[in-house]
């Protein structure tokens, strides 16, 4: 279990299922990701999610590094995926 | 997997909890075109104001299986944007946009035969209620236990149903603020000792689902790991808050 100190009020990757269904053709909650910072692999459902108006910041459950940023603009969704080193999507 | 927005019409509302700290209500929604859902899944609810401003929030489904009638249950956060509307204002005949079913990880399906330990705080019981109902609907032989933590006796969702669970389902209550008269355990937050006494032990290797306010979920999950449960067997869903 992670021992990192967190800002209260976050949810987890389960909450990404709807928003990311607009972008991906797979269920993100059943995908697993490897954190580029610490190398831990976990289900995206288990990542920590901080929701701001029009954006989600998704952090690694083990080291708190940013895995992904989702920006919801009026005309597009933009993703920064640079914190994810590997993504496993079950068929 | 692109989830589409459906229009749901409120068929019935029911007050579930009524305390000085707030109320909770369940809503039955009729959703034409709904393709059914698995126990544990949620929907996104979208409200649009007259000026076009939109708010989206996630709500778990207490219902599962085929059919176009969905049940949500919502706890009112007094300074919240969306929950007071769903608890106090919305009426039968009103419409809501809903997207789903969402999430294929925090689910229980009838082919799962392992012992299941459900642990809920407050409205976190909603997706676990869907699992309990699904278990009863299919006559599953998987042993089920629910540990349900609420502030006080009248703060529980689905009280009547949980007081008479189907065979094979064991329900244990835990009170954090005030316990019923004559209750052995003084009111207080769930501890590792409670979990050790009231849930399946690690030796039973149960599949565990923990759901509720974020602080509750994280405290319970780390206590379970401390007791020796395999973190890979613990599924969590955080509803937000502290
Ligand atoms: C996957 C998922 C499923 C959910 N299922 C349910 C459900 O079945 N029933 C249900 O009632 N809620 C559920 N929630 C929570 C729900 O999505 C909303 O966050 C909640 O209703 C508050 O929305 P609001 O607009 O009223 O409050 P907001 O305006 O968003 O927030 C108001 C204030 O309350 C705080 N806050 C936000 N959420 C919580 C919380 N859960 N507990 C305590 N304080 C909080 C905020 O930090 C803020 O200060 C779920 C959340 C997720 C991610
Ligand atoms: Zn990491």
GROMACS .gro file of C-alpha atoms and ligand atoms in nm:
model
  387
    1UNK     CA    1   0.000   0.000   0.000
    2UNK     CA    2   0.115   0.348  -0.080
    3UNK     CA    3   0.229   0.575   0.200
    4UNK     CA    4   0.238   0.898  -0.001
    5UNK     CA    5   0.064   1.199   0.146
    6UNK     CA    6  -0.236   1.303  -0.062
    7UNK     CA    7  -0.456   1.607  -0.097
    8UNK     CA    8  -0.808   1.508   0.018
    9UNK     CA    9  -1.099   1.495  -0.220
   10UNK     CA   10  -0.965   1.267  -0.488
   11UNK     CA   11  -1.143   0.973  -0.640
   12UNK     CA   12  -0.992   0.687  -0.841
   13UNK     CA   13  -0.966   0.558  -1.193
   14UNK     CA   14  -1.316   0.409  -1.184
   15UNK     CA   15  -1.435   0.768  -1.240
   16UNK     CA   16  -1.245   0.784  -1.571
   17UNK     CA   17  -1.463   0.519  -1.735
   18UNK     CA   18  -1.718   0.769  -1.869
   19UNK     CA   19  -1.494   1.061  -1.967
   20UNK     CA   20  -1.236   0.839  -2.142
   21UNK     CA   21  -1.506   0.642  -2.325
   22UNK     CA   22  -1.527   0.953  -2.544
   23UNK     CA   23  -1.167   0.897  -2.652
   24UNK     CA   24  -1.086   0.526  -2.633
   25UNK     CA   25  -1.264   0.223  -2.764
   26UNK     CA   26  -1.170   0.017  -2.455
   27UNK     CA   27  -1.272   0.031  -2.091
   28UNK     CA   28  -0.985   0.214  -1.917
   29UNK     CA   29  -1.076   0.063  -1.579
   30UNK     CA   30  -0.976  -0.284  -1.695
   31UNK     CA   31  -0.649  -0.165  -1.849
   32UNK     CA   32  -0.327  -0.167  -1.649
   33UNK     CA   33  -0.048   0.086  -1.677
   34UNK     CA   34   0.320   0.095  -1.582
   35UNK     CA   35   0.431   0.415  -1.415
   36UNK     CA   36   0.723   0.574  -1.597
   37UNK     CA   37   0.856   0.723  -1.271
   38UNK     CA   38   0.861   0.422  -1.036
   39UNK     CA   39   0.794   0.123  -1.261
   40UNK     CA   40   0.490   0.002  -1.064
   41UNK     CA   41   0.218  -0.163  -1.271
   42UNK     CA   42  -0.142  -0.124  -1.157
   43UNK     CA   43  -0.491  -0.118  -1.292
   44UNK     CA   44  -0.591   0.228  -1.411
   45UNK     CA   45  -0.899   0.182  -1.190
   46UNK     CA   46  -0.660   0.197  -0.894
   47UNK     CA   47  -0.490   0.522  -0.993
   48UNK     CA   48  -0.564   0.838  -0.794
   49UNK     CA   49  -0.777   1.091  -0.981
   50UNK     CA   50  -0.795   1.462  -0.900
   51UNK     CA   51  -1.082   1.632  -1.077
   52UNK     CA   52  -1.060   2.001  -1.161
   53UNK     CA   53  -1.304   2.197  -1.375
   54UNK     CA   54  -1.247   2.059  -1.728
   55UNK     CA   55  -0.954   1.838  -1.634
   56UNK     CA   56  -0.847   1.523  -1.457
   57UNK     CA   57  -0.500   1.466  -1.314
   58UNK     CA   58  -0.428   1.096  -1.278
   59UNK     CA   59  -0.153   0.993  -1.037
   60UNK     CA   60   0.031   0.668  -0.966
   61UNK     CA   61  -0.104   0.491  -0.655
   62UNK     CA   62   0.248   0.389  -0.555
   63UNK     CA   63   0.462   0.703  -0.598
   64UNK     CA   64   0.210   0.982  -0.675
   65UNK     CA   65   0.382   1.077  -1.002
   66UNK     CA   66   0.148   1.207  -1.272
   67UNK     CA   67   0.050   0.925  -1.507
   68UNK     CA   68  -0.191   1.116  -1.724
   69UNK     CA   69  -0.359   1.454  -1.764
   70UNK     CA   70  -0.697   1.475  -1.937
   71UNK     CA   71  -0.805   1.818  -2.061
   72UNK     CA   72  -1.166   1.852  -2.169
   73UNK     CA   73  -1.191   2.147  -2.406
   74UNK     CA   74  -1.509   2.262  -2.573
   75UNK     CA   75  -1.404   2.121  -2.910
   76UNK     CA   76  -1.161   1.842  -2.816
   77UNK     CA   77  -1.019   1.619  -2.546
   78UNK     CA   78  -0.640   1.641  -2.497
   79UNK     CA   79  -0.430   1.381  -2.318
   80UNK     CA   80  -0.081   1.397  -2.175
   81UNK     CA   81   0.019   1.031  -2.142
   82UNK     CA   82   0.389   1.087  -2.081
   83UNK     CA   83   0.379   0.936  -1.730
   84UNK     CA   84   0.268   0.596  -1.863
   85UNK     CA   85   0.551   0.375  -1.986
   86UNK     CA   86   0.336   0.080  -2.090
   87UNK     CA   87  -0.035   0.016  -2.125
   88UNK     CA   88  -0.195  -0.329  -2.120
   89UNK     CA   89  -0.545  -0.351  -2.265
   90UNK     CA   90  -0.719  -0.691  -2.232
   91UNK     CA   91  -0.903  -0.810  -2.543
   92UNK     CA   92  -1.683   0.084  -2.578
   93UNK     CA   93  -1.795   0.441  -2.648
   94UNK     CA   94  -2.075   0.489  -2.399
   95UNK     CA   95  -2.374   0.681  -2.528
   96UNK     CA   96  -2.587   0.934  -2.344
   97UNK     CA   97  -2.940   0.809  -2.276
   98UNK     CA   98  -3.236   1.002  -2.148
   99UNK     CA   99  -3.381   0.860  -1.827
  100UNK     CA  100  -3.717   0.954  -1.681
  101UNK     CA  101  -3.765   0.947  -1.306
  102UNK     CA  102  -4.033   0.687  -1.229
  103UNK     CA  103  -4.021   0.692  -0.851
  104UNK     CA  104  -3.827   0.850  -0.566
  105UNK     CA  105  -3.789   0.710  -0.217
  106UNK     CA  106  -3.642   0.868   0.093
  107UNK     CA  107  -3.383   0.626   0.228
  108UNK     CA  108  -3.213   0.814   0.509
  109UNK     CA  109  -3.328   1.112   0.710
  110UNK     CA  110  -3.103   1.255   0.977
  111UNK     CA  111  -3.003   1.597   1.099
  112UNK     CA  112  -2.684   1.569   0.895
  113UNK     CA  113  -2.866   1.513   0.571
  114UNK     CA  114  -3.095   1.299   0.367
  115UNK     CA  115  -3.045   1.034   0.109
  116UNK     CA  116  -3.282   0.924  -0.159
  117UNK     CA  117  -3.309   0.647  -0.413
  118UNK     CA  118  -3.437   0.710  -0.764
  119UNK     CA  119  -3.589   0.467  -1.010
  120UNK     CA  120  -3.514   0.573  -1.365
  121UNK     CA  121  -3.670   0.435  -1.677
  122UNK     CA  122  -3.416   0.438  -1.957
  123UNK     CA  123  -3.540   0.333  -2.303
  124UNK     CA  124  -3.261   0.164  -2.497
  125UNK     CA  125  -3.062   0.068  -2.187
  126UNK     CA  126  -2.880  -0.257  -2.264
  127UNK     CA  127  -2.854  -0.387  -1.907
  128UNK     CA  128  -2.559  -0.372  -1.668
  129UNK     CA  129  -2.335  -0.578  -1.444
  130UNK     CA  130  -2.350  -0.542  -1.063
  131UNK     CA  131  -2.096  -0.283  -0.948
  132UNK     CA  132  -2.110  -0.058  -1.252
  133UNK     CA  133  -2.195   0.312  -1.248
  134UNK     CA  134  -2.334   0.579  -1.475
  135UNK     CA  135  -2.243   0.942  -1.535
  136UNK     CA  136  -2.536   1.177  -1.479
  137UNK     CA  137  -2.539   1.505  -1.675
  138UNK     CA  138  -2.749   1.803  -1.579
  139UNK     CA  139  -2.784   2.102  -1.809
  140UNK     CA  140  -2.897   2.440  -1.676
  141UNK     CA  141  -3.110   2.678  -1.881
  142UNK     CA  142  -2.801   2.885  -1.968
  143UNK     CA  143  -2.631   2.573  -2.107
  144UNK     CA  144  -2.399   2.513  -1.809
  145UNK     CA  145  -2.345   2.141  -1.756
  146UNK     CA  146  -2.247   1.937  -1.453
  147UNK     CA  147  -2.151   1.568  -1.470
  148UNK     CA  148  -2.124   1.335  -1.169
  149UNK     CA  149  -2.086   0.958  -1.135
  150UNK     CA  150  -2.348   0.747  -0.954
  151UNK     CA  151  -2.338   0.375  -0.895
  152UNK     CA  152  -2.626   0.151  -0.990
  153UNK     CA  153  -2.806  -0.043  -0.717
  154UNK     CA  154  -2.974  -0.244  -0.991
  155UNK     CA  155  -2.825  -0.487  -1.241
  156UNK     CA  156  -2.915  -0.731  -1.512
  157UNK     CA  157  -3.137  -0.682  -1.814
  158UNK     CA  158  -3.420  -0.433  -1.809
  159UNK     CA  159  -3.463  -0.063  -1.857
  160UNK     CA  160  -3.541   0.036  -1.498
  161UNK     CA  161  -3.232   0.157  -1.311
  162UNK     CA  162  -3.193   0.243  -0.948
  163UNK     CA  163  -2.956   0.507  -0.812
  164UNK     CA  164  -2.921   0.612  -0.451
  165UNK     CA  165  -2.777   0.951  -0.366
  166UNK     CA  166  -2.651   1.101  -0.044
  167UNK     CA  167  -2.701   1.476  -0.016
  168UNK     CA  168  -2.393   1.691   0.040
  169UNK     CA  169  -2.549   2.017   0.160
  170UNK     CA  170  -2.303   2.243  -0.030
  171UNK     CA  171  -2.287   2.017  -0.332
  172UNK     CA  172  -2.383   2.124  -0.680
  173UNK     CA  173  -2.563   1.812  -0.803
  174UNK     CA  174  -2.663   1.589  -0.509
  175UNK     CA  175  -2.909   1.837  -0.345
  176UNK     CA  176  -3.095   1.855  -0.674
  177UNK     CA  177  -3.116   1.475  -0.702
  178UNK     CA  178  -3.223   1.437  -0.338
  179UNK     CA  179  -3.456   1.735  -0.282
  180UNK     CA  180  -3.580   1.864  -0.615
  181UNK     CA  181  -3.611   1.608  -0.890
  182UNK     CA  182  -3.961   1.456  -0.922
  183UNK     CA  183  -4.126   1.169  -1.105
  184UNK     CA  184  -4.155   1.260  -1.473
  185UNK     CA  185  -3.835   1.470  -1.471
  186UNK     CA  186  -3.558   1.368  -1.708
  187UNK     CA  187  -3.184   1.317  -1.666
  188UNK     CA  188  -2.910   1.240  -1.915
  189UNK     CA  189  -2.715   0.930  -1.822
  190UNK     CA  190  -2.412   0.765  -1.977
  191UNK     CA  191  -2.326   0.401  -1.918
  192UNK     CA  192  -2.299   0.132  -1.805
  193UNK     CA  193  -1.946   0.226  -1.698
  194UNK     CA  194  -1.655   0.035  -1.548
  195UNK     CA  195  -1.570  -0.333  -1.591
  196UNK     CA  196  -1.327  -0.367  -1.298
  197UNK     CA  197  -1.531  -0.299  -0.984
  198UNK     CA  198  -1.788  -0.568  -1.067
  199UNK     CA  199  -1.923  -0.900  -0.943
  200UNK     CA  200  -2.051  -1.155  -1.193
  201UNK     CA  201  -2.248  -1.473  -1.115
  202UNK     CA  202  -1.965  -1.698  -1.242
  203UNK     CA  203  -1.749  -1.584  -0.947
  204UNK     CA  204  -1.765  -1.859  -0.686
  205UNK     CA  205  -1.514  -1.726  -0.428
  206UNK     CA  206  -1.622  -1.594  -0.090
  207UNK     CA  207  -1.696  -1.224  -0.116
  208UNK     CA  208  -1.643  -0.963   0.151
  209UNK     CA  209  -1.822  -0.635   0.086
  210UNK     CA  210  -1.730  -0.330   0.295
  211UNK     CA  211  -1.929  -0.009   0.258
  212UNK     CA  212  -1.928   0.336   0.412
  213UNK     CA  213  -2.246   0.544   0.369
  214UNK     CA  214  -2.366   0.563   0.009
  215UNK     CA  215  -2.078   0.330  -0.084
  216UNK     CA  216  -2.327   0.049  -0.028
  217UNK     CA  217  -2.496   0.127  -0.362
  218UNK     CA  218  -2.281  -0.085  -0.599
  219UNK     CA  219  -2.248  -0.353  -0.329
  220UNK     CA  220  -2.629  -0.365  -0.304
  221UNK     CA  221  -2.635  -0.445  -0.675
  222UNK     CA  222  -2.394  -0.734  -0.605
  223UNK     CA  223  -2.611  -0.863  -0.316
  224UNK     CA  224  -2.922  -0.846  -0.532
  225UNK     CA  225  -2.748  -1.015  -0.824
  226UNK     CA  226  -2.624  -1.290  -0.591
  227UNK     CA  227  -2.985  -1.348  -0.477
  228UNK     CA  228  -3.129  -1.325  -0.828
  229UNK     CA  229  -2.906  -1.602  -0.963
  230UNK     CA  230  -2.911  -1.811  -0.644
  231UNK     CA  231  -2.532  -1.796  -0.618
  232UNK     CA  232  -2.370  -2.030  -0.365
  233UNK     CA  233  -2.075  -1.793  -0.308
  234UNK     CA  234  -2.066  -1.694   0.061
  235UNK     CA  235  -2.128  -1.318   0.088
  236UNK     CA  236  -2.065  -1.090   0.383
  237UNK     CA  237  -2.135  -0.718   0.403
  238UNK     CA  238  -1.987  -0.491   0.667
  239UNK     CA  239  -2.181  -0.165   0.646
  240UNK     CA  240  -2.053   0.142   0.830
  241UNK     CA  241  -2.302   0.427   0.883
  242UNK     CA  242  -2.305   0.729   1.112
  243UNK     CA  243  -2.623   0.628   1.295
  244UNK     CA  244  -2.909   0.379   1.257
  245UNK     CA  245  -3.134   0.602   1.042
  246UNK     CA  246  -2.848   0.686   0.809
  247UNK     CA  247  -2.852   0.354   0.624
  248UNK     CA  248  -2.955   0.305   0.264
  249UNK     CA  249  -3.168  -0.004   0.187
  250UNK     CA  250  -3.219  -0.071   0.559
  251UNK     CA  251  -3.528  -0.291   0.524
  252UNK     CA  252  -3.377  -0.504   0.251
  253UNK     CA  253  -3.048  -0.543   0.439
  254UNK     CA  254  -3.227  -0.637   0.762
  255UNK     CA  255  -3.368  -0.945   0.588
  256UNK     CA  256  -3.088  -1.060   0.358
  257UNK     CA  257  -3.122  -1.360   0.131
  258UNK     CA  258  -2.972  -1.693   0.248
  259UNK     CA  259  -2.595  -1.696   0.209
  260UNK     CA  260  -2.561  -1.323   0.277
  261UNK     CA  261  -2.449  -1.204   0.616
  262UNK     CA  262  -2.489  -0.834   0.705
  263UNK     CA  263  -2.301  -0.668   0.990
  264UNK     CA  264  -2.357  -0.306   1.094
  265UNK     CA  265  -2.102  -0.065   1.229
  266UNK     CA  266  -2.197   0.276   1.373
  267UNK     CA  267  -1.954   0.564   1.369
  268UNK     CA  268  -2.145   0.842   1.550
  269UNK     CA  269  -2.426   0.688   1.752
  270UNK     CA  270  -2.516   0.323   1.793
  271UNK     CA  271  -2.860   0.183   1.872
  272UNK     CA  272  -2.938   0.134   2.238
  273UNK     CA  273  -2.791  -0.181   2.383
  274UNK     CA  274  -2.531  -0.212   2.107
  275UNK     CA  275  -2.210  -0.373   2.235
  276UNK     CA  276  -1.961  -0.177   2.033
  277UNK     CA  277  -1.936   0.195   2.114
  278UNK     CA  278  -1.985   0.422   1.812
  279UNK     CA  279  -1.659   0.497   1.633
  280UNK     CA  280  -1.471   0.466   1.308
  281UNK     CA  281  -1.392   0.122   1.172
  282UNK     CA  282  -1.065  -0.018   1.309
  283UNK     CA  283  -0.836  -0.304   1.213
  284UNK     CA  284  -0.975  -0.492   1.515
  285UNK     CA  285  -1.330  -0.452   1.376
  286UNK     CA  286  -1.218  -0.583   1.040
  287UNK     CA  287  -1.041  -0.878   1.202
  288UNK     CA  288  -1.353  -0.963   1.406
  289UNK     CA  289  -1.627  -0.897   1.151
  290UNK     CA  290  -1.496  -0.993   0.808
  291UNK     CA  291  -1.364  -1.305   0.632
  292UNK     CA  292  -1.006  -1.374   0.744
  293UNK     CA  293  -0.714  -1.375   0.497
  294UNK     CA  294  -0.705  -1.757   0.525
  295UNK     CA  295  -1.040  -1.767   0.341
  296UNK     CA  296  -0.884  -1.560   0.060
  297UNK     CA  297  -1.205  -1.365  -0.007
  298UNK     CA  298  -1.255  -1.132  -0.300
  299UNK     CA  299  -1.300  -0.795  -0.130
  300UNK     CA  300  -1.490  -0.488  -0.252
  301UNK     CA  301  -1.454  -0.164  -0.055
  302UNK     CA  302  -1.659   0.142  -0.145
  303UNK     CA  303  -1.748   0.476   0.009
  304UNK     CA  304  -1.594   0.810   0.095
  305UNK     CA  305  -1.226   0.826  -0.006
  306UNK     CA  306  -1.092   0.843   0.351
  307UNK     CA  307  -1.299   0.542   0.456
  308UNK     CA  308  -1.190   0.335   0.156
  309UNK     CA  309  -0.822   0.410   0.206
  310UNK     CA  310  -0.830   0.345   0.581
  311UNK     CA  311  -1.012   0.012   0.530
  312UNK     CA  312  -0.794  -0.103   0.240
  313UNK     CA  313  -0.468  -0.038   0.424
  314UNK     CA  314  -0.600  -0.205   0.741
  315UNK     CA  315  -0.697  -0.511   0.535
  316UNK     CA  316  -0.347  -0.533   0.391
  317UNK     CA  317  -0.213  -0.496   0.744
  318UNK     CA  318  -0.425  -0.795   0.848
  319UNK     CA  319  -0.261  -1.004   0.576
  320UNK     CA  320  -0.503  -0.980   0.285
  321UNK     CA  321  -0.345  -0.990  -0.060
  322UNK     CA  322  -0.372  -0.635  -0.207
  323UNK     CA  323  -0.452  -0.800  -0.541
  324UNK     CA  324  -0.777  -0.936  -0.392
  325UNK     CA  325  -0.897  -0.593  -0.273
  326UNK     CA  326  -1.098  -0.380  -0.516
  327UNK     CA  327  -1.171  -0.024  -0.417
  328UNK     CA  328  -1.401   0.250  -0.541
  329UNK     CA  329  -1.363   0.600  -0.395
  330UNK     CA  330  -1.665   0.830  -0.401
  331UNK     CA  331  -1.467   1.143  -0.308
  332UNK     CA  332  -1.459   1.363  -0.002
  333UNK     CA  333  -1.212   1.328   0.282
  334LIG     C1  334  -1.749   0.597  -0.952
  334LIG     C2  335  -1.829   0.684  -0.857
  334LIG     C3  336  -1.954   0.640  -0.812
  334LIG     C4  337  -2.029   0.719  -0.724
  334LIG     N1  338  -2.149   0.672  -0.679
  334LIG     C5  339  -2.224   0.746  -0.592
  334LIG     C6  340  -2.349   0.696  -0.542
  334LIG     O1  341  -2.393   0.586  -0.577
  334LIG     N2  342  -2.418   0.774  -0.452
  334LIG     C7  343  -2.372   0.896  -0.411
  334LIG     O2  344  -2.440   0.962  -0.332
  334LIG     N3  345  -2.252   0.945  -0.458
  334LIG     C8  346  -2.179   0.874  -0.547
  334LIG     N4  347  -2.058   0.924  -0.593
  334LIG     C9  348  -2.021   1.063  -0.558
  334LIG    C10  349  -2.087   1.159  -0.659
  334LIG     O3  350  -2.029   1.141  -0.787
  334LIG    C11  351  -2.067   1.307  -0.625
  334LIG     O4  352  -1.932   1.333  -0.601
  334LIG    C12  353  -2.146   1.349  -0.502
  334LIG     O5  354  -2.286   1.327  -0.523
  334LIG    C13  355  -2.121   1.498  -0.473
  334LIG     O6  356  -2.159   1.574  -0.585
  334LIG     P1  357  -2.210   1.725  -0.564
  334LIG     O7  358  -2.218   1.787  -0.699
  334LIG     O8  359  -2.333   1.727  -0.480
  334LIG     O9  360  -2.096   1.792  -0.477
  334LIG     P2  361  -1.976   1.884  -0.533
  334LIG    O10  362  -2.032   2.018  -0.570
  334LIG    O11  363  -1.900   1.810  -0.633
  334LIG    O12  364  -1.885   1.896  -0.401
  334LIG    C14  365  -1.929   1.965  -0.283
  334LIG    C15  366  -1.830   1.950  -0.168
  334LIG    O13  367  -1.833   1.819  -0.113
  334LIG    C16  368  -1.706   1.753  -0.121
  334LIG     N5  369  -1.731   1.615  -0.164
  334LIG    C17  370  -1.741   1.569  -0.292
  334LIG     N6  371  -1.773   1.439  -0.292
  334LIG    C18  372  -1.785   1.401  -0.163
  334LIG    C19  373  -1.818   1.279  -0.097
  334LIG     N7  374  -1.847   1.166  -0.167
  334LIG     N8  375  -1.823   1.278   0.039
  334LIG    C20  376  -1.796   1.390   0.111
  334LIG     N9  377  -1.764   1.508   0.055
  334LIG    C21  378  -1.757   1.514  -0.079
  334LIG    C22  379  -1.628   1.828  -0.223
  334LIG    O14  380  -1.490   1.821  -0.194
  334LIG    C23  381  -1.685   1.970  -0.209
  334LIG    O15  382  -1.620   2.041  -0.104
  334LIG    C24  383  -1.980   0.846  -0.680
  334LIG    C25  384  -1.854   0.889  -0.726
  334LIG    C26  385  -1.780   0.810  -0.812
  334LIG    C27  386  -1.646   0.859  -0.859
  335LIG    ZN1  387   0.475   0.546  -0.975
   0.00000   0.00000   0.00000
